[in-house]
XYZ file of C-alpha atoms in Angstrom:
427
model
C -71.970 -97.887 53.740
C -74.003 -100.956 54.768
C -73.391 -102.433 58.213
C -73.081 -106.218 58.493
C -73.030 -108.271 61.686
C -71.391 -111.689 61.313
C -72.305 -114.208 64.008
C -69.821 -117.058 64.371
C -68.976 -119.187 67.385
C -65.529 -119.871 65.903
C -62.988 -117.122 65.330
C -59.415 -116.457 66.457
C -58.008 -117.073 69.016
C -59.961 -120.355 68.792
C -57.865 -122.649 66.609
C -60.457 -124.174 64.300
C -61.033 -124.533 60.580
C -64.582 -123.415 61.317
C -63.343 -119.867 61.855
C -61.333 -119.580 58.631
C -64.220 -118.655 56.332
C -65.608 -115.865 58.492
C -62.120 -114.524 59.321
C -61.300 -114.168 55.621
C -64.709 -112.760 54.660
C -64.390 -110.138 57.393
C -61.025 -109.134 55.945
C -62.040 -108.999 52.280
C -65.549 -107.533 52.528
C -64.036 -104.181 53.465
C -66.581 -102.180 51.449
C -68.938 -102.762 54.431
C -68.770 -101.745 58.065
C -68.179 -105.159 59.671
C -69.096 -106.317 63.151
C -68.483 -109.746 64.683
C -70.397 -111.456 67.480
C -68.373 -114.458 68.592
C -67.420 -116.524 71.643
C -65.105 -116.022 74.562
C -63.943 -119.620 75.053
C -61.443 -119.768 77.937
C -61.355 -123.603 78.095
C -60.517 -123.996 74.383
C -57.674 -126.453 73.916
C -56.488 -125.140 70.547
C -55.305 -121.539 70.248
C -54.530 -119.458 67.163
C -53.271 -115.926 66.583
C -55.719 -113.338 67.962
C -54.490 -110.708 65.495
C -55.839 -112.606 62.464
C -59.093 -110.650 62.766
C -58.862 -107.366 60.836
C -58.312 -104.281 62.999
C -61.265 -102.449 61.443
C -63.766 -105.129 62.559
C -65.585 -104.364 65.810
C -65.652 -107.582 67.862
C -68.107 -108.545 70.598
C -67.548 -111.684 72.670
C -69.992 -113.676 74.801
C -68.663 -116.164 77.353
C -69.036 -119.842 76.439
C -69.609 -122.002 79.502
C -68.346 -125.392 78.359
C -71.102 -127.928 79.226
C -68.577 -130.776 79.328
C -67.438 -129.421 82.674
C -70.870 -130.075 84.180
C -71.735 -133.591 82.959
C -73.614 -135.629 85.617
C -72.259 -139.107 86.407
C -75.395 -140.906 85.209
C -74.679 -139.788 81.646
C -71.397 -141.707 81.652
C -73.330 -144.865 82.563
C -75.810 -144.388 79.693
C -72.996 -143.978 77.194
C -71.122 -147.017 78.505
C -74.041 -149.271 77.570
C -73.415 -148.600 73.871
C -69.693 -149.335 73.937
C -69.785 -152.994 72.829
C -72.080 -152.223 69.896
C -69.861 -149.322 68.833
C -66.795 -151.577 69.055
C -68.267 -153.914 66.435
C -69.064 -150.981 64.121
C -65.565 -149.529 64.500
C -63.979 -152.886 63.670
C -66.266 -153.550 60.693
C -65.979 -150.148 59.016
C -62.516 -149.102 60.273
C -63.877 -145.795 61.530
C -62.542 -143.537 64.228
C -64.857 -143.708 67.274
C -67.045 -140.762 68.134
C -65.533 -138.789 70.972
C -67.262 -138.695 74.327
C -67.964 -134.982 73.848
C -69.666 -135.676 70.507
C -71.914 -138.329 72.067
C -72.941 -135.923 74.800
C -73.652 -133.188 72.268
C -75.807 -135.363 70.028
C -77.795 -136.987 72.841
C -78.442 -134.112 75.199
C -78.046 -130.773 73.390
C -80.383 -129.543 70.646
C -79.131 -128.522 68.161
C -75.637 -128.747 69.713
C -73.628 -128.019 72.848
C -73.313 -124.307 71.954
C -77.031 -123.694 72.572
C -76.450 -122.030 75.956
C -73.939 -119.680 74.333
C -76.455 -118.944 71.559
C -79.170 -118.070 74.067
C -76.760 -115.844 75.989
C -75.790 -114.167 72.702
C -79.330 -113.295 71.591
C -79.721 -110.227 73.808
C -76.159 -109.142 73.037
C -76.945 -109.445 69.332
C -80.094 -107.369 69.768
C -78.090 -104.688 71.568
C -75.428 -104.637 68.799
C -78.111 -104.284 66.113
C -79.815 -101.393 67.936
C -76.680 -99.471 68.943
C -74.925 -99.767 65.577
C -77.994 -99.653 63.298
C -76.989 -102.952 61.653
C -78.503 -103.595 58.199
C -77.727 -107.297 57.709
C -77.038 -110.271 59.999
C -75.056 -113.244 58.655
C -74.956 -116.373 60.811
C -72.458 -119.106 59.957
C -72.644 -122.687 61.151
C -71.849 -125.202 62.417
C -72.467 -124.951 65.275
C -76.024 -124.596 64.004
C -77.209 -123.066 67.277
C -75.642 -119.913 65.785
C -78.561 -119.755 63.338
C -81.000 -119.541 66.246
C -79.440 -116.152 67.042
C -80.300 -115.094 63.494
C -83.852 -116.409 63.903
C -84.236 -114.437 67.153
C -82.923 -111.201 65.604
C -85.093 -111.658 62.507
C -88.222 -111.993 64.639
C -87.295 -109.216 67.077
C -85.839 -106.592 64.731
C -87.193 -107.665 61.316
C -83.638 -107.406 60.007
C -82.323 -109.013 56.819
C -80.810 -112.369 57.757
C -78.474 -114.634 55.767
C -77.743 -118.249 56.785
C -74.226 -119.363 55.783
C -74.015 -123.177 55.890
C -70.433 -124.458 55.960
C -71.817 -127.961 56.581
C -75.237 -129.490 56.222
C -77.395 -129.522 59.356
C -79.701 -132.516 59.833
C -78.408 -134.173 56.643
C -74.698 -134.027 57.496
C -73.319 -137.422 56.341
C -70.723 -137.487 59.130
C -73.024 -136.698 62.061
C -75.019 -139.638 63.422
C -77.961 -138.144 65.323
C -80.041 -140.308 67.662
C -83.562 -140.603 66.165
C -85.317 -138.211 68.568
C -82.516 -135.671 68.294
C -82.601 -135.771 64.479
C -86.348 -135.029 64.408
C -85.888 -132.016 66.690
C -82.961 -130.764 64.621
C -84.973 -131.058 61.419
C -87.771 -128.948 62.913
C -85.356 -126.223 63.988
C -83.603 -126.311 60.616
C -86.931 -125.980 58.795
C -87.888 -122.907 60.850
C -84.566 -121.226 60.106
C -84.613 -122.040 56.387
C -88.171 -120.703 56.062
C -87.608 -117.439 57.946
C -84.163 -116.387 56.730
C -83.941 -114.115 53.684
C -81.091 -115.925 51.922
C -79.141 -119.181 52.268
C -75.491 -119.439 51.230
C -73.901 -122.892 51.025
C -70.310 -123.942 50.310
C -71.016 -126.618 47.673
C -73.396 -127.130 44.756
C -74.181 -130.525 46.280
C -75.406 -128.949 49.532
C -77.833 -126.866 47.494
C -79.209 -129.990 45.790
C -79.630 -131.785 49.133
C -81.607 -128.866 50.598
C -83.830 -128.472 47.538
C -84.580 -132.200 47.517
C -85.373 -132.327 51.230
C -87.372 -129.122 51.732
C -90.031 -128.614 49.072
C -90.795 -125.068 50.288
C -87.333 -123.887 49.213
C -86.932 -122.172 45.844
C -83.698 -122.390 43.890
C -83.109 -118.632 43.876
C -83.125 -118.515 47.700
C -79.918 -120.600 47.829
C -76.587 -119.286 46.536
C -73.328 -121.249 46.329
C -70.087 -119.620 47.493
C -67.245 -122.093 47.951
C -64.494 -121.769 50.517
C -61.227 -120.387 49.224
C -57.568 -119.656 49.871
C -55.779 -116.416 50.674
C -52.645 -115.672 48.628
C -51.297 -113.561 51.480
C -51.120 -116.652 53.695
C -48.409 -118.135 51.474
C -45.779 -115.480 52.161
C -44.567 -117.444 55.219
C -41.227 -119.238 55.147
C -41.614 -122.912 54.157
C -40.807 -125.422 56.897
C -37.451 -127.132 56.356
C -38.586 -130.718 55.769
C -35.812 -132.818 54.205
C -36.553 -135.964 52.198
C -39.830 -137.089 50.669
C -42.251 -135.362 53.022
C -46.024 -135.753 52.915
C -48.329 -133.479 54.923
C -51.955 -133.853 55.955
C -53.442 -130.751 57.604
C -56.827 -131.352 59.204
C -58.984 -133.616 61.318
C -59.839 -137.292 61.146
C -63.153 -138.369 62.631
C -65.927 -140.916 62.185
C -65.810 -142.258 58.595
C -62.859 -139.951 57.908
C -59.984 -142.279 58.780
C -56.346 -142.416 57.541
C -56.218 -146.220 57.875
C -56.206 -147.020 54.136
C -53.586 -144.426 53.238
C -51.372 -145.505 56.134
C -51.700 -149.177 55.167
C -50.518 -148.363 51.651
C -47.661 -146.289 53.107
C -46.757 -149.188 55.435
C -46.620 -151.668 52.520
C -44.225 -149.399 50.607
C -41.991 -148.991 53.644
C -41.824 -152.753 54.141
C -40.994 -153.345 50.464
C -38.669 -150.448 49.653
C -35.714 -149.605 51.926
C -34.900 -146.378 50.085
C -38.505 -145.179 50.469
C -38.380 -146.117 54.157
C -35.293 -143.944 54.700
C -36.632 -140.897 52.847
C -40.399 -140.863 53.364
C -42.073 -139.089 56.259
C -45.690 -138.156 56.888
C -46.652 -135.161 59.029
C -50.239 -135.315 60.285
C -51.359 -131.954 61.684
C -54.547 -133.133 63.373
C -56.234 -131.844 66.537
C -57.502 -135.363 67.383
C -54.058 -136.883 67.656
C -54.891 -139.687 70.130
C -57.090 -141.589 67.663
C -54.545 -141.218 64.863
C -51.633 -142.255 67.104
C -53.434 -145.528 67.894
C -53.504 -146.403 64.193
C -49.868 -145.323 63.754
C -48.794 -147.514 66.696
C -50.804 -150.511 65.482
C -49.123 -150.307 62.077
C -45.695 -149.723 63.693
C -45.160 -146.513 61.737
C -43.941 -144.213 64.508
C -40.501 -143.791 62.848
C -42.034 -142.490 59.640
C -45.282 -140.819 60.725
C -45.284 -137.773 63.001
C -48.622 -136.736 64.490
C -48.169 -133.192 65.736
C -51.599 -132.423 67.142
C -53.104 -128.992 66.484
C -50.780 -126.224 65.295
C -51.706 -122.597 64.461
C -52.799 -121.805 60.911
C -49.634 -119.903 59.973
C -47.422 -122.817 61.014
C -49.653 -125.291 59.176
C -49.145 -123.260 55.986
C -45.367 -123.448 56.486
C -45.626 -127.261 56.621
C -47.745 -127.278 53.458
C -45.189 -125.120 51.614
C -42.249 -127.210 52.848
C -43.730 -130.560 51.788
C -43.100 -132.506 48.602
C -46.640 -133.919 48.586
C -49.967 -133.013 50.190
C -52.423 -135.724 51.158
C -56.126 -134.917 50.755
C -58.631 -137.392 52.149
C -62.397 -137.657 51.974
C -64.090 -140.900 52.982
C -67.169 -142.680 51.680
C -70.246 -140.581 52.382
C -68.350 -137.405 51.553
C -69.639 -137.128 47.991
C -71.428 -133.843 48.751
C -68.637 -132.168 50.718
C -65.461 -130.314 49.772
C -62.968 -130.003 52.675
C -61.758 -126.462 53.276
C -58.151 -127.627 53.076
C -58.766 -128.504 49.394
C -58.488 -124.852 48.419
C -55.417 -124.081 50.534
C -53.718 -127.135 49.032
C -54.581 -125.891 45.532
C -53.453 -122.362 46.364
C -50.048 -123.655 47.507
C -49.316 -125.057 44.041
C -47.973 -128.262 45.593
C -48.585 -131.760 44.255
C -51.685 -133.348 45.773
C -52.538 -137.012 46.249
C -56.293 -137.108 46.763
C -58.115 -140.197 47.995
C -61.703 -139.077 47.471
C -64.959 -140.613 46.227
C -66.779 -139.487 43.086
C -68.464 -136.173 43.834
C -67.953 -132.425 43.918
C -64.516 -132.464 45.541
C -63.170 -134.799 42.859
C -64.737 -132.669 40.106
C -63.067 -129.501 41.444
C -59.676 -131.226 41.721
C -59.867 -132.503 38.135
C -60.839 -129.029 36.821
C -57.848 -127.564 38.691
C -55.459 -130.056 37.070
C -54.929 -132.560 39.900
C -54.168 -135.939 38.326
C -53.271 -138.079 41.344
C -56.732 -139.183 42.488
C -57.611 -142.603 43.939
C -60.688 -144.105 45.604
C -60.465 -143.551 49.389
C -60.321 -147.255 50.375
C -58.211 -148.559 47.460
C -55.028 -149.518 49.305
C -53.316 -150.969 46.221
C -54.243 -147.936 44.114
C -52.909 -145.554 46.768
C -49.715 -147.583 46.987
C -49.158 -147.427 43.209
C -49.733 -143.678 43.148
C -47.415 -143.083 46.096
C -44.627 -145.029 44.381
C -45.198 -143.185 41.094
C -45.041 -139.790 42.847
C -41.929 -140.851 44.786
C -40.178 -141.826 41.517
C -41.115 -138.458 39.997
C -39.644 -136.775 43.079
C -36.372 -138.703 42.676
C -36.199 -137.753 38.996
C -36.969 -134.079 39.710
C -40.237 -134.076 37.763
C -42.626 -131.242 38.593
C -46.374 -130.922 38.129
C -48.382 -127.862 37.199
C -51.971 -127.081 38.089
C -54.551 -125.181 36.047
C -53.682 -121.766 37.509
C -56.626 -120.017 35.909
C -59.069 -122.452 37.499
C -57.289 -122.399 40.869
C -57.492 -118.590 40.814
C -61.310 -118.863 40.897
C -61.009 -119.944 44.535
C -58.801 -117.052 45.687
C -60.377 -114.948 48.433
C -60.510 -111.961 46.088
C -62.828 -113.950 43.796
C -64.714 -115.703 46.622
C -65.447 -112.468 48.532
C -66.715 -110.842 45.310
C -68.971 -113.841 44.717
C -70.236 -113.562 48.291
C -71.099 -109.887 47.752
C -72.732 -110.652 44.374
C -74.828 -113.356 46.067
C -76.098 -110.797 48.577
C -77.074 -108.508 45.676
C -78.731 -111.281 43.653
C -80.556 -112.499 46.757
C -82.057 -109.061 47.383
C -80.074 -108.459 50.573
C -78.187 -105.419 49.214
């Protein structure tokens, strides 16, 4: 039986969507001996259930020393200088401002603020490989500093190494690198892409971006394995949510803002008393402060509840208890497919998607989702919301293309992951 070491900064008990993919792959790839090198993150604000990692996975943890706790005062002054310029951009494009932590990470840490953890993990990774006679190392990012562990182990132990890219690195449309930082990131990315044995990406679009940018890459070195949903997650009891309830489970950041959807919702509330009485939005977002500002500005606090982060199991109960699920992807997101897309599809619930043309929209259409609007079309969103509300009042149900949705179940996704390792010459 082959032995695989997954390297992921995110995993339970850290509450993050970034840990979902590796947690599920570790569970379903049970025809391998699986090992996990991950972080011990005592200052993490968001906690999930520790037991979500399979019992038969051997877990190693390396302490993460949060660099935000050691920021010198002069850095605050540098960042303050850019505030007025950022204010204009925020107002013009209606974007959520970058958090202070993000600014620090992009300006002062290459490739990201997990680099110290990655360096501390290199020797631990080497020890795990030697003691357990590991055959394959799979690094998943972001954070992309994780891939530097793979690069180290490849050079030291000449082991087979797979890069799993859940997001693009230097070409991520939602990460705005300072010029000098972007150049350094591109150089690191190029080294990793050249020296790894196989690249796995989560969208066809990511593959195209990489092939267009790096002329040394060959098509057969990059395999596409989408994210997926786990049927077993949906055995939880649905949350009791009376009325016309809409749920959004996930983050808002940068160009990913709920402003247009909430404006459409606000217009309907002002125009329709019955809708106002029955309609409620639950936003399960870890960055609740930014969202609450928009909710307060639009005077929607009676109809919009921003819960902050909740554990994955509870989020699923909200999804199952809702009448409608809201899926958002802003301009610039043409190449991405949010992970929540697949859990929404797996739930069988009706989905209102405000997404641009691109891979996410294509997947939704193939799976039978018909309620799709451009992300900044307030009037279009408003019309769709009213149409869906009327269907709800009349008891009309929708049905998805179950056969197509099934393609994104973890049984199918984990098989595709294994097949990609075989096709890529790793197994």
